[in-house]
JSON list of C-alpha atoms in Angstrom, two decimals:
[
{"chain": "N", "resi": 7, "resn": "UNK", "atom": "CA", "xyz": [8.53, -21.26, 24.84]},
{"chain": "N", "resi": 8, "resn": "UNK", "atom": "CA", "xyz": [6.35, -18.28, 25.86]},
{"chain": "N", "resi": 9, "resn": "UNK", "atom": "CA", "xyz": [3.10, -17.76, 24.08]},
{"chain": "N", "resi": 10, "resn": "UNK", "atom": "CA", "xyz": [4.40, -14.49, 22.67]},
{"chain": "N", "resi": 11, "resn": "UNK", "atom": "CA", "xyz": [7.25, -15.68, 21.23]},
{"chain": "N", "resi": 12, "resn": "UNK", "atom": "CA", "xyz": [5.53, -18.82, 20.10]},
{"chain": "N", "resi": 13, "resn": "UNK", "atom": "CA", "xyz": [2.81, -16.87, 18.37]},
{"chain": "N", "resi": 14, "resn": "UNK", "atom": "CA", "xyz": [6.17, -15.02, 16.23]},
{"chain": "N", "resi": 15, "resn": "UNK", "atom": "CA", "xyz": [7.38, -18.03, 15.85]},
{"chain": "N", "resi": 16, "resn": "UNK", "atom": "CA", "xyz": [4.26, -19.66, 14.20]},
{"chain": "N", "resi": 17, "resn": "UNK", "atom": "CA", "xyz": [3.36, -16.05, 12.15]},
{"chain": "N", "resi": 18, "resn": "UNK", "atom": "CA", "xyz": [7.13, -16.61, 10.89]},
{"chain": "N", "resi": 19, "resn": "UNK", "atom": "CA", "xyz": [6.93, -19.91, 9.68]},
{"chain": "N", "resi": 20, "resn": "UNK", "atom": "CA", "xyz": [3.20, -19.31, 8.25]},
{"chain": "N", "resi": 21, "resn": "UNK", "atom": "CA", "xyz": [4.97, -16.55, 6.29]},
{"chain": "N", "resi": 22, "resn": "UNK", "atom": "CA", "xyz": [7.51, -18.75, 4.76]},
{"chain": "N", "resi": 23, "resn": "UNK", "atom": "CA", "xyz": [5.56, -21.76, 3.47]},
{"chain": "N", "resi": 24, "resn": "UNK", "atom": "CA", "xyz": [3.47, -19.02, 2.55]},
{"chain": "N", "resi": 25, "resn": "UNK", "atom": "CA", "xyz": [6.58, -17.73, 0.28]},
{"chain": "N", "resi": 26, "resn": "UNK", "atom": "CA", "xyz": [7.43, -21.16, -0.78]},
{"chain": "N", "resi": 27, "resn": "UNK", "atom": "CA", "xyz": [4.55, -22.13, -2.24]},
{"chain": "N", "resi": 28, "resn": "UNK", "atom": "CA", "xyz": [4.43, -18.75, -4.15]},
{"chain": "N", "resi": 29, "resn": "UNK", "atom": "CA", "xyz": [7.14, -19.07, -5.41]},
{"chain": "N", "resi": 30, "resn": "UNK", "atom": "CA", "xyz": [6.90, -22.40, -7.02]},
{"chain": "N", "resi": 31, "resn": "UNK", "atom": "CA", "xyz": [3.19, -21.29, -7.94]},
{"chain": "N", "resi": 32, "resn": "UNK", "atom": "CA", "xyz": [4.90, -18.70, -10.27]},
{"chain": "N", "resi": 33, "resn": "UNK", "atom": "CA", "xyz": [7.86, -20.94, -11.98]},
{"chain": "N", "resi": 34, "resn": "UNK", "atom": "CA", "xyz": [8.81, -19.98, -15.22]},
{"chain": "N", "resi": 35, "resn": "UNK", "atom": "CA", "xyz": [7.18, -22.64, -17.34]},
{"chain": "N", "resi": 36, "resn": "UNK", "atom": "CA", "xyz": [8.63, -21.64, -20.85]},
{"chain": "N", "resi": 37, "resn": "UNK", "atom": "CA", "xyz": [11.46, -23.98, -20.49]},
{"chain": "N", "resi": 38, "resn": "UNK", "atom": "CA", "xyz": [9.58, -27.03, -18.86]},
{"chain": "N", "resi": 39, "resn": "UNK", "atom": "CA", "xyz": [10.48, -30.38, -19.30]},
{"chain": "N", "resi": 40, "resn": "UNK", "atom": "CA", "xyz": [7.71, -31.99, -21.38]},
{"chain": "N", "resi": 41, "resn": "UNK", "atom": "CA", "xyz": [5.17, -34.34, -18.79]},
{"chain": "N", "resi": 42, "resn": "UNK", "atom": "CA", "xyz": [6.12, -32.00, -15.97]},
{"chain": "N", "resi": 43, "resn": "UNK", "atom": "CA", "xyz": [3.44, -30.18, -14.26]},
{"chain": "N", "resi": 44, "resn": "UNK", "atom": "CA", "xyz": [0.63, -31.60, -16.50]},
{"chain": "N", "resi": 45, "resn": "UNK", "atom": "CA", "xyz": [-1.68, -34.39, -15.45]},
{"chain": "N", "resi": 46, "resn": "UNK", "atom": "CA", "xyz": [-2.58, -33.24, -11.92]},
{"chain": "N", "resi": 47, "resn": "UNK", "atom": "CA", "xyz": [-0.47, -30.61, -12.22]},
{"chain": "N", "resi": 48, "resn": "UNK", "atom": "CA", "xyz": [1.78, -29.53, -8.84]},
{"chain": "N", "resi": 49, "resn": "UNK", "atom": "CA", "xyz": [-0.82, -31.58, -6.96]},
{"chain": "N", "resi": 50, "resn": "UNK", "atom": "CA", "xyz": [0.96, -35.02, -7.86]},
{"chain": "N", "resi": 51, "resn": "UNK", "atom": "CA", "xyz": [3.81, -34.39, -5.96]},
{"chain": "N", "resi": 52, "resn": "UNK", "atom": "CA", "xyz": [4.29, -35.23, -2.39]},
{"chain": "N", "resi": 53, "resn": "UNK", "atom": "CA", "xyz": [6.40, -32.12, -1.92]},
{"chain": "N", "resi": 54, "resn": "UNK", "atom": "CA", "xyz": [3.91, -30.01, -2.84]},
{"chain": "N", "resi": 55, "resn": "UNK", "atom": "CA", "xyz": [1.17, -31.28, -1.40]},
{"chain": "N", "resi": 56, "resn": "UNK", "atom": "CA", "xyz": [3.68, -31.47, 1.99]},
{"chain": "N", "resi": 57, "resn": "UNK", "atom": "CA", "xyz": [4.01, -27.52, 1.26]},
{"chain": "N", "resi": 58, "resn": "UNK", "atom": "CA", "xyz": [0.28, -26.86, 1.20]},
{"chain": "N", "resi": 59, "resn": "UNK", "atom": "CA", "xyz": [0.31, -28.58, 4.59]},
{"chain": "N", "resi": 60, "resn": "UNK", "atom": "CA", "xyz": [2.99, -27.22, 6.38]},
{"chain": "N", "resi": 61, "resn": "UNK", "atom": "CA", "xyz": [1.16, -24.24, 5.21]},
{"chain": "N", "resi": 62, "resn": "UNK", "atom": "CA", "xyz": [-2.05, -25.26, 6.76]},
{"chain": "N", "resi": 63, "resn": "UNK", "atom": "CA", "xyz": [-0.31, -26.50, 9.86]},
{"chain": "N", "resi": 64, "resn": "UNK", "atom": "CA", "xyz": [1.49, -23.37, 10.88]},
{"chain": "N", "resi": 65, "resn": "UNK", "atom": "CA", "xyz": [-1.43, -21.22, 9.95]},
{"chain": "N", "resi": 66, "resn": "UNK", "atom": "CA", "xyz": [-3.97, -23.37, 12.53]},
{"chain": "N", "resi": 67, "resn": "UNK", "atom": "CA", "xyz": [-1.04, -22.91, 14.80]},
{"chain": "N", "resi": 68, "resn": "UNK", "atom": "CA", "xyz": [-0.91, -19.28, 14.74]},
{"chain": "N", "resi": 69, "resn": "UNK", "atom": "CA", "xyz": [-4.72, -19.02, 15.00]},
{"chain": "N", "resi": 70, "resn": "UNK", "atom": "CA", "xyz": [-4.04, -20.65, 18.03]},
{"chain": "N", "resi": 71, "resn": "UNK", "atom": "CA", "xyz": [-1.77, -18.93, 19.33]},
{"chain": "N", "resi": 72, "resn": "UNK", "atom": "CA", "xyz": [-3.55, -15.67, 18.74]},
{"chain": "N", "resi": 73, "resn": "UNK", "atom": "CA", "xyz": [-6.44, -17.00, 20.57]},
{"chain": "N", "resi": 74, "resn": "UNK", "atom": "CA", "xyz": [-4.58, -17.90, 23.60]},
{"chain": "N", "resi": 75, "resn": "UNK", "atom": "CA", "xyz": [-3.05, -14.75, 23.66]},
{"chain": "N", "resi": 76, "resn": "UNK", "atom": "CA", "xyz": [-6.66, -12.81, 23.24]},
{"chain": "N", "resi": 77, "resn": "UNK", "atom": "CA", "xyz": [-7.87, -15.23, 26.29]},
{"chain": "N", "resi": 78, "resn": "UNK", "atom": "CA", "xyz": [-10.65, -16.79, 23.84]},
{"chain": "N", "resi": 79, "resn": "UNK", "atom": "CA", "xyz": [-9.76, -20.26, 25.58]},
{"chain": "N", "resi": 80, "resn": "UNK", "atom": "CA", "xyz": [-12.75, -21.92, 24.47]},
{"chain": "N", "resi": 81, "resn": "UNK", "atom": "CA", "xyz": [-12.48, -21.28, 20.64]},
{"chain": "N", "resi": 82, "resn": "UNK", "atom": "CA", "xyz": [-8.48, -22.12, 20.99]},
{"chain": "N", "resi": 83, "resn": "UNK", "atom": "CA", "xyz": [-9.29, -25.26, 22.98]},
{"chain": "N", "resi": 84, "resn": "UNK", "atom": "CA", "xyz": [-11.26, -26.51, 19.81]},
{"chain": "N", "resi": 85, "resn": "UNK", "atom": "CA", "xyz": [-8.10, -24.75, 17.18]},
{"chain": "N", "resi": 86, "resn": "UNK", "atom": "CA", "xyz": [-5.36, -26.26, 19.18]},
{"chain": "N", "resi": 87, "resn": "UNK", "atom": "CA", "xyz": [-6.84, -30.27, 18.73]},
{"chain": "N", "resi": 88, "resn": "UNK", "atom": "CA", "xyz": [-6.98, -29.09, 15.20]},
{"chain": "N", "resi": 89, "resn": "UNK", "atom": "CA", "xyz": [-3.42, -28.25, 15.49]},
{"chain": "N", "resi": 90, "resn": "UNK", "atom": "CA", "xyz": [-2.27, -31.40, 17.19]},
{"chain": "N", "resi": 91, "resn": "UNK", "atom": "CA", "xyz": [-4.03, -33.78, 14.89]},
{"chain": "N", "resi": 92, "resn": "UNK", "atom": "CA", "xyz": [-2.46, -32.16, 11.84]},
{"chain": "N", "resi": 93, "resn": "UNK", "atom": "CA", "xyz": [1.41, -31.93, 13.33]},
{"chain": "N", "resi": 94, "resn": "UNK", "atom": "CA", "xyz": [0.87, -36.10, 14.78]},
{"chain": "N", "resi": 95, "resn": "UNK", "atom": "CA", "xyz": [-0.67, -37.42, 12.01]},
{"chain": "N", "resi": 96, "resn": "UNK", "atom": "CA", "xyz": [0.62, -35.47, 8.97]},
{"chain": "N", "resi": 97, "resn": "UNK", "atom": "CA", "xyz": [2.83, -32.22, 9.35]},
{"chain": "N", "resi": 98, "resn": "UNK", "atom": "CA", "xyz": [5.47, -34.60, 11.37]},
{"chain": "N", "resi": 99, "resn": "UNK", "atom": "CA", "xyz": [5.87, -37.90, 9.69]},
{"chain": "N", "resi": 100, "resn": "UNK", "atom": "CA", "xyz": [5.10, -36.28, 6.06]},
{"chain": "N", "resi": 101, "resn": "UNK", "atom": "CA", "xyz": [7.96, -33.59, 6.01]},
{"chain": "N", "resi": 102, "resn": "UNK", "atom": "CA", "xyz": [10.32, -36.45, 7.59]},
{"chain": "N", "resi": 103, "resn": "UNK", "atom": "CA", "xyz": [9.17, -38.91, 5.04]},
{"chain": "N", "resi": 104, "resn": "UNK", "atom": "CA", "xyz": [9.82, -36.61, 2.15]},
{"chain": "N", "resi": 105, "resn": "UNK", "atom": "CA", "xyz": [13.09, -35.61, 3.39]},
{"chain": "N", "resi": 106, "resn": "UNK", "atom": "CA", "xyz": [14.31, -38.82, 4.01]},
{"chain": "N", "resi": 107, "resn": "UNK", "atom": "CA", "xyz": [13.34, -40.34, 0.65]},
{"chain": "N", "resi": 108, "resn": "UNK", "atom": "CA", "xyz": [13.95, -37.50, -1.43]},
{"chain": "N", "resi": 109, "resn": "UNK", "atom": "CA", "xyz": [17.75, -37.31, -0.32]},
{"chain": "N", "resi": 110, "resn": "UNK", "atom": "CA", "xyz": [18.22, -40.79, 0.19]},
{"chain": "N", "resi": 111, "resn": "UNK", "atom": "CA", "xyz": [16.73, -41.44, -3.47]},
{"chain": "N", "resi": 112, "resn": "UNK", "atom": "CA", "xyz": [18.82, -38.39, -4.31]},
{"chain": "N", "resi": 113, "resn": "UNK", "atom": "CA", "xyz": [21.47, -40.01, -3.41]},
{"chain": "N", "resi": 114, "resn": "UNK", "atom": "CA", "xyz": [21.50, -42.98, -5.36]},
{"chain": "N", "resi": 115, "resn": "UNK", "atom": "CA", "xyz": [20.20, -41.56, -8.42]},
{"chain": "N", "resi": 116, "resn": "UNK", "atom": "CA", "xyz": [19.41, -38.41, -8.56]},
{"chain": "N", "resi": 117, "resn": "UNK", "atom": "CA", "xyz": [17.30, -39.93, -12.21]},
{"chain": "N", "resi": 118, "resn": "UNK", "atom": "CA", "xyz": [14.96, -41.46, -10.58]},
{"chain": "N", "resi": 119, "resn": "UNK", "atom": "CA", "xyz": [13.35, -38.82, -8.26]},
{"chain": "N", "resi": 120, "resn": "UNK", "atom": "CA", "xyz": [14.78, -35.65, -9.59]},
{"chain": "N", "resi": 121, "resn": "UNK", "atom": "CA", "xyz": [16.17, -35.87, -12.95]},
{"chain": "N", "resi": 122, "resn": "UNK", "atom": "CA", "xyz": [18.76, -33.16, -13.99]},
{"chain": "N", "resi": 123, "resn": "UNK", "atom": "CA", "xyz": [16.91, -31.16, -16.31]},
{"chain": "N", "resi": 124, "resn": "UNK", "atom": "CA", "xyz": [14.56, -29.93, -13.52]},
{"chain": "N", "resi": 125, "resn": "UNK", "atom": "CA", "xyz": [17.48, -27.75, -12.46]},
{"chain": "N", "resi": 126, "resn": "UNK", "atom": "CA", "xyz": [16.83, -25.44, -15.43]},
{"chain": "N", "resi": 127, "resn": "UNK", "atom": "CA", "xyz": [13.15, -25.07, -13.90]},
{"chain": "N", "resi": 128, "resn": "UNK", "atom": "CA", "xyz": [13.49, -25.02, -10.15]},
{"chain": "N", "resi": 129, "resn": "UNK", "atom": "CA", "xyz": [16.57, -22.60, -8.39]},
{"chain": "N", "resi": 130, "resn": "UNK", "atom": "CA", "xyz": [18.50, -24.43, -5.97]},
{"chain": "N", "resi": 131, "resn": "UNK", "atom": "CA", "xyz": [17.39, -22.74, -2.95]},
{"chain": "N", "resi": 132, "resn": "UNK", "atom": "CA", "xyz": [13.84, -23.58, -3.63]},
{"chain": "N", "resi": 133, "resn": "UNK", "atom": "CA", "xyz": [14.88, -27.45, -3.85]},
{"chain": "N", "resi": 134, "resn": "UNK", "atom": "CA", "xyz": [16.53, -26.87, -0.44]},
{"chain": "N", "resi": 135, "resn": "UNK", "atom": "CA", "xyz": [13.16, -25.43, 0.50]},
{"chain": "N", "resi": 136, "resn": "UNK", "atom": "CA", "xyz": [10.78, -27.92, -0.27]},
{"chain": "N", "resi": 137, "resn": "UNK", "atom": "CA", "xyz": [13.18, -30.82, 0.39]},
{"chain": "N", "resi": 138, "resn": "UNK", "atom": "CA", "xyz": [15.40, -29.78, 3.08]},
{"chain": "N", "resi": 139, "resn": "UNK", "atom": "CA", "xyz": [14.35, -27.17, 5.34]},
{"chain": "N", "resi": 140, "resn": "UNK", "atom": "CA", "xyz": [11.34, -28.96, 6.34]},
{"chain": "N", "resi": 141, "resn": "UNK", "atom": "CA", "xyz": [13.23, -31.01, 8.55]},
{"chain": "N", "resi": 142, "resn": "UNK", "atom": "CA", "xyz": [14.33, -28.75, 10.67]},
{"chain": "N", "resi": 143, "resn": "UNK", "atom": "CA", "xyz": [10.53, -26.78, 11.02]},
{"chain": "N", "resi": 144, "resn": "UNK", "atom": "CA", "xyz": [9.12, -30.18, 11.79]},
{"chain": "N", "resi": 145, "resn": "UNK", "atom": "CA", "xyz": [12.02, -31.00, 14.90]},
{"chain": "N", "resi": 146, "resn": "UNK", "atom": "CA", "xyz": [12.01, -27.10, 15.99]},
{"chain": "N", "resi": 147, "resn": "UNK", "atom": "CA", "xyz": [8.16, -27.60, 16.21]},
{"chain": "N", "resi": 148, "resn": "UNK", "atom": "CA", "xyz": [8.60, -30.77, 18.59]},
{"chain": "N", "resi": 149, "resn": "UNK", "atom": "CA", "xyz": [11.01, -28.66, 20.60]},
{"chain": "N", "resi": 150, "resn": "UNK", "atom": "CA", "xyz": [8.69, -25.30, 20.89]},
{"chain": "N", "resi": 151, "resn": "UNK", "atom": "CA", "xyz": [5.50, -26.63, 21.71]},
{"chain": "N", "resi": 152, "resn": "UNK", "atom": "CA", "xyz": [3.44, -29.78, 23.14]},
{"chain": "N", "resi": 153, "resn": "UNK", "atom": "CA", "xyz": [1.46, -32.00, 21.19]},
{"chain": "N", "resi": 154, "resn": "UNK", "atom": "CA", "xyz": [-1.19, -34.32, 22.23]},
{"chain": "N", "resi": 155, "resn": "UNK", "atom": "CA", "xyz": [-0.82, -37.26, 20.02]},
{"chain": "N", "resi": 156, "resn": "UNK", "atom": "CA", "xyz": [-3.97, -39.30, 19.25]},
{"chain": "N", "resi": 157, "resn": "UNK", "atom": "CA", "xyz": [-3.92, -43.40, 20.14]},
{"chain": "N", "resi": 158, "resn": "UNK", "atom": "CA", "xyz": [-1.65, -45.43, 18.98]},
{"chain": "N", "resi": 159, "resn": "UNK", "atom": "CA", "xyz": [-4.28, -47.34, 16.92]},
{"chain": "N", "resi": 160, "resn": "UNK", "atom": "CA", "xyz": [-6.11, -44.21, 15.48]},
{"chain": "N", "resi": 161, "resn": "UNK", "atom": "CA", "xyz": [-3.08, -42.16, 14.74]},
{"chain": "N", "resi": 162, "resn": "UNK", "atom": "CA", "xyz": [-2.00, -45.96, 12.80]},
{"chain": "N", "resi": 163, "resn": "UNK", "atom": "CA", "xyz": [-5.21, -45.86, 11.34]},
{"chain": "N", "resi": 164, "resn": "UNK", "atom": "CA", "xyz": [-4.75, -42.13, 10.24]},
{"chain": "N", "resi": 165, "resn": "UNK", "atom": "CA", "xyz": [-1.24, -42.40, 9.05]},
{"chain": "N", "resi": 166, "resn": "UNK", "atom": "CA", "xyz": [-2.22, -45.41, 6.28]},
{"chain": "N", "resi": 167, "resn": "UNK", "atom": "CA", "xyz": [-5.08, -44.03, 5.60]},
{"chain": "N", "resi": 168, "resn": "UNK", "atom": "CA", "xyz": [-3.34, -40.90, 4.14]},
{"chain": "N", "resi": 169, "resn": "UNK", "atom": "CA", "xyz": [-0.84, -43.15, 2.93]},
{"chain": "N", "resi": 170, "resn": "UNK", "atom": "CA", "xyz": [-3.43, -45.36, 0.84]},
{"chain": "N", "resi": 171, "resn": "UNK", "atom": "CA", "xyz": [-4.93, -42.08, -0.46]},
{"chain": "N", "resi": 172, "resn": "UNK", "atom": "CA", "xyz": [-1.61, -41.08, -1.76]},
{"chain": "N", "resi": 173, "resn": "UNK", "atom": "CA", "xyz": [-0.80, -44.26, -3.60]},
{"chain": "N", "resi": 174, "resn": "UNK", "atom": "CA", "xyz": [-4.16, -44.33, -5.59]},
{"chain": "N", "resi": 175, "resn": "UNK", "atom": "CA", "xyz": [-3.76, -40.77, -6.41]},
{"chain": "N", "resi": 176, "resn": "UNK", "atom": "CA", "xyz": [-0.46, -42.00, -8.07]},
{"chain": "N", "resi": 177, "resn": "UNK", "atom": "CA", "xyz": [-2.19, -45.47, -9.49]},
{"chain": "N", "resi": 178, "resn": "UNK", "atom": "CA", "xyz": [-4.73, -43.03, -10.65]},
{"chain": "N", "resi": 179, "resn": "UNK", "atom": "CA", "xyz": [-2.92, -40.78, -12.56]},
{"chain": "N", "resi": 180, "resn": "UNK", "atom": "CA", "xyz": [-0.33, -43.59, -14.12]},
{"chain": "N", "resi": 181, "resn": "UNK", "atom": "CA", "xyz": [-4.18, -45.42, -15.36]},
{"chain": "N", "resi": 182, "resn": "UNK", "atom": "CA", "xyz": [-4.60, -41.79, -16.93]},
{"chain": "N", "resi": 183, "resn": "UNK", "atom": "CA", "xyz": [-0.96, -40.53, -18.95]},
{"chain": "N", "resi": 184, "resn": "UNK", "atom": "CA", "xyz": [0.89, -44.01, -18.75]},
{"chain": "N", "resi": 185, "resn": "UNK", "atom": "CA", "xyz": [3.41, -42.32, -16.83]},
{"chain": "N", "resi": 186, "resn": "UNK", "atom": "CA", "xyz": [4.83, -42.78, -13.30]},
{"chain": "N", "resi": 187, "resn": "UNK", "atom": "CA", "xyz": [4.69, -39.59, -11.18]},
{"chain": "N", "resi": 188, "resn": "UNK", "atom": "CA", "xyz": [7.98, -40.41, -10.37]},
{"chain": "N", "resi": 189, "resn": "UNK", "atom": "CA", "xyz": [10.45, -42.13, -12.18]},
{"chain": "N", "resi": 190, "resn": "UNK", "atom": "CA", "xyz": [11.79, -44.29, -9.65]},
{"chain": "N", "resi": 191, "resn": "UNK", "atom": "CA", "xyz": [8.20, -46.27, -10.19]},
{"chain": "N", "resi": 192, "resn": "UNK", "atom": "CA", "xyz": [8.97, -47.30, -13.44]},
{"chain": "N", "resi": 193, "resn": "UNK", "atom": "CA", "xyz": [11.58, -49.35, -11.71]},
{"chain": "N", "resi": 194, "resn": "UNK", "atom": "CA", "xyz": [10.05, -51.92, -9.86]},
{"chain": "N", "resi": 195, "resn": "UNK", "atom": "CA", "xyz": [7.56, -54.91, -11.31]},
{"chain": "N", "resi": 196, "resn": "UNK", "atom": "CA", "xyz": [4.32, -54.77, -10.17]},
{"chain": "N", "resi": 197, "resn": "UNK", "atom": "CA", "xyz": [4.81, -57.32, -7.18]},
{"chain": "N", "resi": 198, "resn": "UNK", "atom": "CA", "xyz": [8.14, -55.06, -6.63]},
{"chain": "N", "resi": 199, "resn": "UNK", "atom": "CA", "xyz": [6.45, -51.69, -6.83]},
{"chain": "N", "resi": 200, "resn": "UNK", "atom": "CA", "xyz": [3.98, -53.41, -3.98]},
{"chain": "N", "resi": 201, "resn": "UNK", "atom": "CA", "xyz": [6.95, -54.02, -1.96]},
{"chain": "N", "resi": 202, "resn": "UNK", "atom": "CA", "xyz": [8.20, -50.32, -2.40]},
{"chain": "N", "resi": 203, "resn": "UNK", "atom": "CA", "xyz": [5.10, -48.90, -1.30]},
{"chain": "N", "resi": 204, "resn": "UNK", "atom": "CA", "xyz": [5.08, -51.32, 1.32]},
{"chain": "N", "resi": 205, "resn": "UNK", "atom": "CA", "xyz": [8.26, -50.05, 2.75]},
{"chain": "N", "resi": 206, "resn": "UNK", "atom": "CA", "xyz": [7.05, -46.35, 2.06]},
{"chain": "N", "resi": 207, "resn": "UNK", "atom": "CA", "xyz": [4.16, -46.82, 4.17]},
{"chain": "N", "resi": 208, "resn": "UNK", "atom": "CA", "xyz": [6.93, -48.53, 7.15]},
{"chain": "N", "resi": 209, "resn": "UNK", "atom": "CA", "xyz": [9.03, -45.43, 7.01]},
{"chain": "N", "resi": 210, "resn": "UNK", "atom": "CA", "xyz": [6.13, -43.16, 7.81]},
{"chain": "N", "resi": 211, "resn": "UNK", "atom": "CA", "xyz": [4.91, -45.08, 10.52]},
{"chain": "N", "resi": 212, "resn": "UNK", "atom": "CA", "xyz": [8.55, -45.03, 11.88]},
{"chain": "N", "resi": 213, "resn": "UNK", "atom": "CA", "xyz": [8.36, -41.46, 11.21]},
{"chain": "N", "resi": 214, "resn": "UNK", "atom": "CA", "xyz": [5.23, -41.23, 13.01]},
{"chain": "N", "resi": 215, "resn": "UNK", "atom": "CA", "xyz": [6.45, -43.20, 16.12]},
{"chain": "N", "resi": 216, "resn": "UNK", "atom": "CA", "xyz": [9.63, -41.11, 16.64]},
{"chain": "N", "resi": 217, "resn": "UNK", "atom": "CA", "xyz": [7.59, -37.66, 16.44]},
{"chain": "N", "resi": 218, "resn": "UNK", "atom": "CA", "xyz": [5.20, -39.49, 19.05]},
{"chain": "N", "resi": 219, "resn": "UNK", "atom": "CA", "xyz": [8.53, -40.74, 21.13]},
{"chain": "N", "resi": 220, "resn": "UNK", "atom": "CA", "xyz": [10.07, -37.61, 21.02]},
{"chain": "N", "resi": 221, "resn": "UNK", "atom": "CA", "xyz": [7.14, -35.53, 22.05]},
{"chain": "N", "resi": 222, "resn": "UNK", "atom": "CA", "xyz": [6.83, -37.98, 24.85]},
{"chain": "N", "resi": 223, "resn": "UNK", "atom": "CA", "xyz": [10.40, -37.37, 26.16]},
{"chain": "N", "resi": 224, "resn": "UNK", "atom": "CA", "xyz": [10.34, -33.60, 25.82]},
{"chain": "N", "resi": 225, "resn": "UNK", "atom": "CA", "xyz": [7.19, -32.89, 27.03]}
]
């Protein structure tokens, strides 16, 4: 993809997270479901936090691009590792992960990631926004643009370290209020919710290595 129409691209998709996460910034709250949106507030949820980095992401990338496109190659050189780390280590395997497990969970039972009274809170499309569209950004991104992907080791290292940070944020917050972030937690015994983040952590990693393999064979 040229760097002018990359550099649309990017200011696009800046623009849209940028949208998203207004719009769930300004939610009516008068009919919230009670424990929604207080300890932590937005910033318990993985799909939020995902937005705020999408966010991030895209607007790094269109600093790049910008940069390239002014020929101030030395200051992009240093943006554009910024931009790689984020998309190999988080952007990628985050959107993918919350996709996956928010649908698949979905699925199942809709109770135990999004119960059915958050309907009256959140519109449909912005569901679709923060849970489905992502997917699609994070392959069109693969397909647009190269990424240098760190080692296999660090990127490992990154990817569970974000991962660990994640879980005590929840462990955190559940010492706090006494309630699960999500209710799909409040499943599992403690040697079972061990298990589940386990397997969490295994699907990003897999989500990780496909961005990583798919880069690789494009590119």
């Amino acid at each position: 993809m040229e760097i002018s129409t990359l550099t649309v691209y990017h200011c696009l998709a800046f623009a849209w997270y940028l949208f998203v996460n207004y719009s769930v910034k300004h939610l009516r709250t008068e009919n919230r479901p009670s424990g929604l949106f207080v300890y932590g507030g937005r910033w318990k949820y993985l799909t939020i936090l995902n937005l705020v980095l999408q966010t991030v992401f895209y607007g790094v990338s269109f600093l790049a691009d910008v940069l390239r496109l002014t020929k101030k190659l030395r200051s992009a050189k240093c943006v554009i590792s910024t931009r790689d780390l984020l998309f190999s280590v988080l952007a990628f395997p985050v959107s993918t992960f919350v996709f996956l497990s928010f649908w698949g969970l979905y699925t199942y039972d809709r109770e135990l990631v999004y119960p059915e009274r958050v309907d009256g809170l959140i519109p449909h499309w912005l569901n679709h926004a923060m849970h489905t569209t992502i997917l699609p950004f994070a392959f069109l991104e693969i397909f647009a643009t190269p990424h240098r992907y760190p080692t296999k080791k660090k990127g490992l290292i990154l990817v569970g370290f974000v991962h660990l940070l994640y879980i005590s944020w929840i462990l955190w917050i559940y010492s706090v209020t006494g309630e699960w972030v999500y209710p799909v937690f409040g499943v599992f015994s403690p040697v079972g919710l061990a298990a589940f983040f386990a397997g969490c952590l295994a699907v990003t990693v897999c989500c990780y290595s496909f961005g990583a393999f798919l880069n690789r064979m494009i590119w």
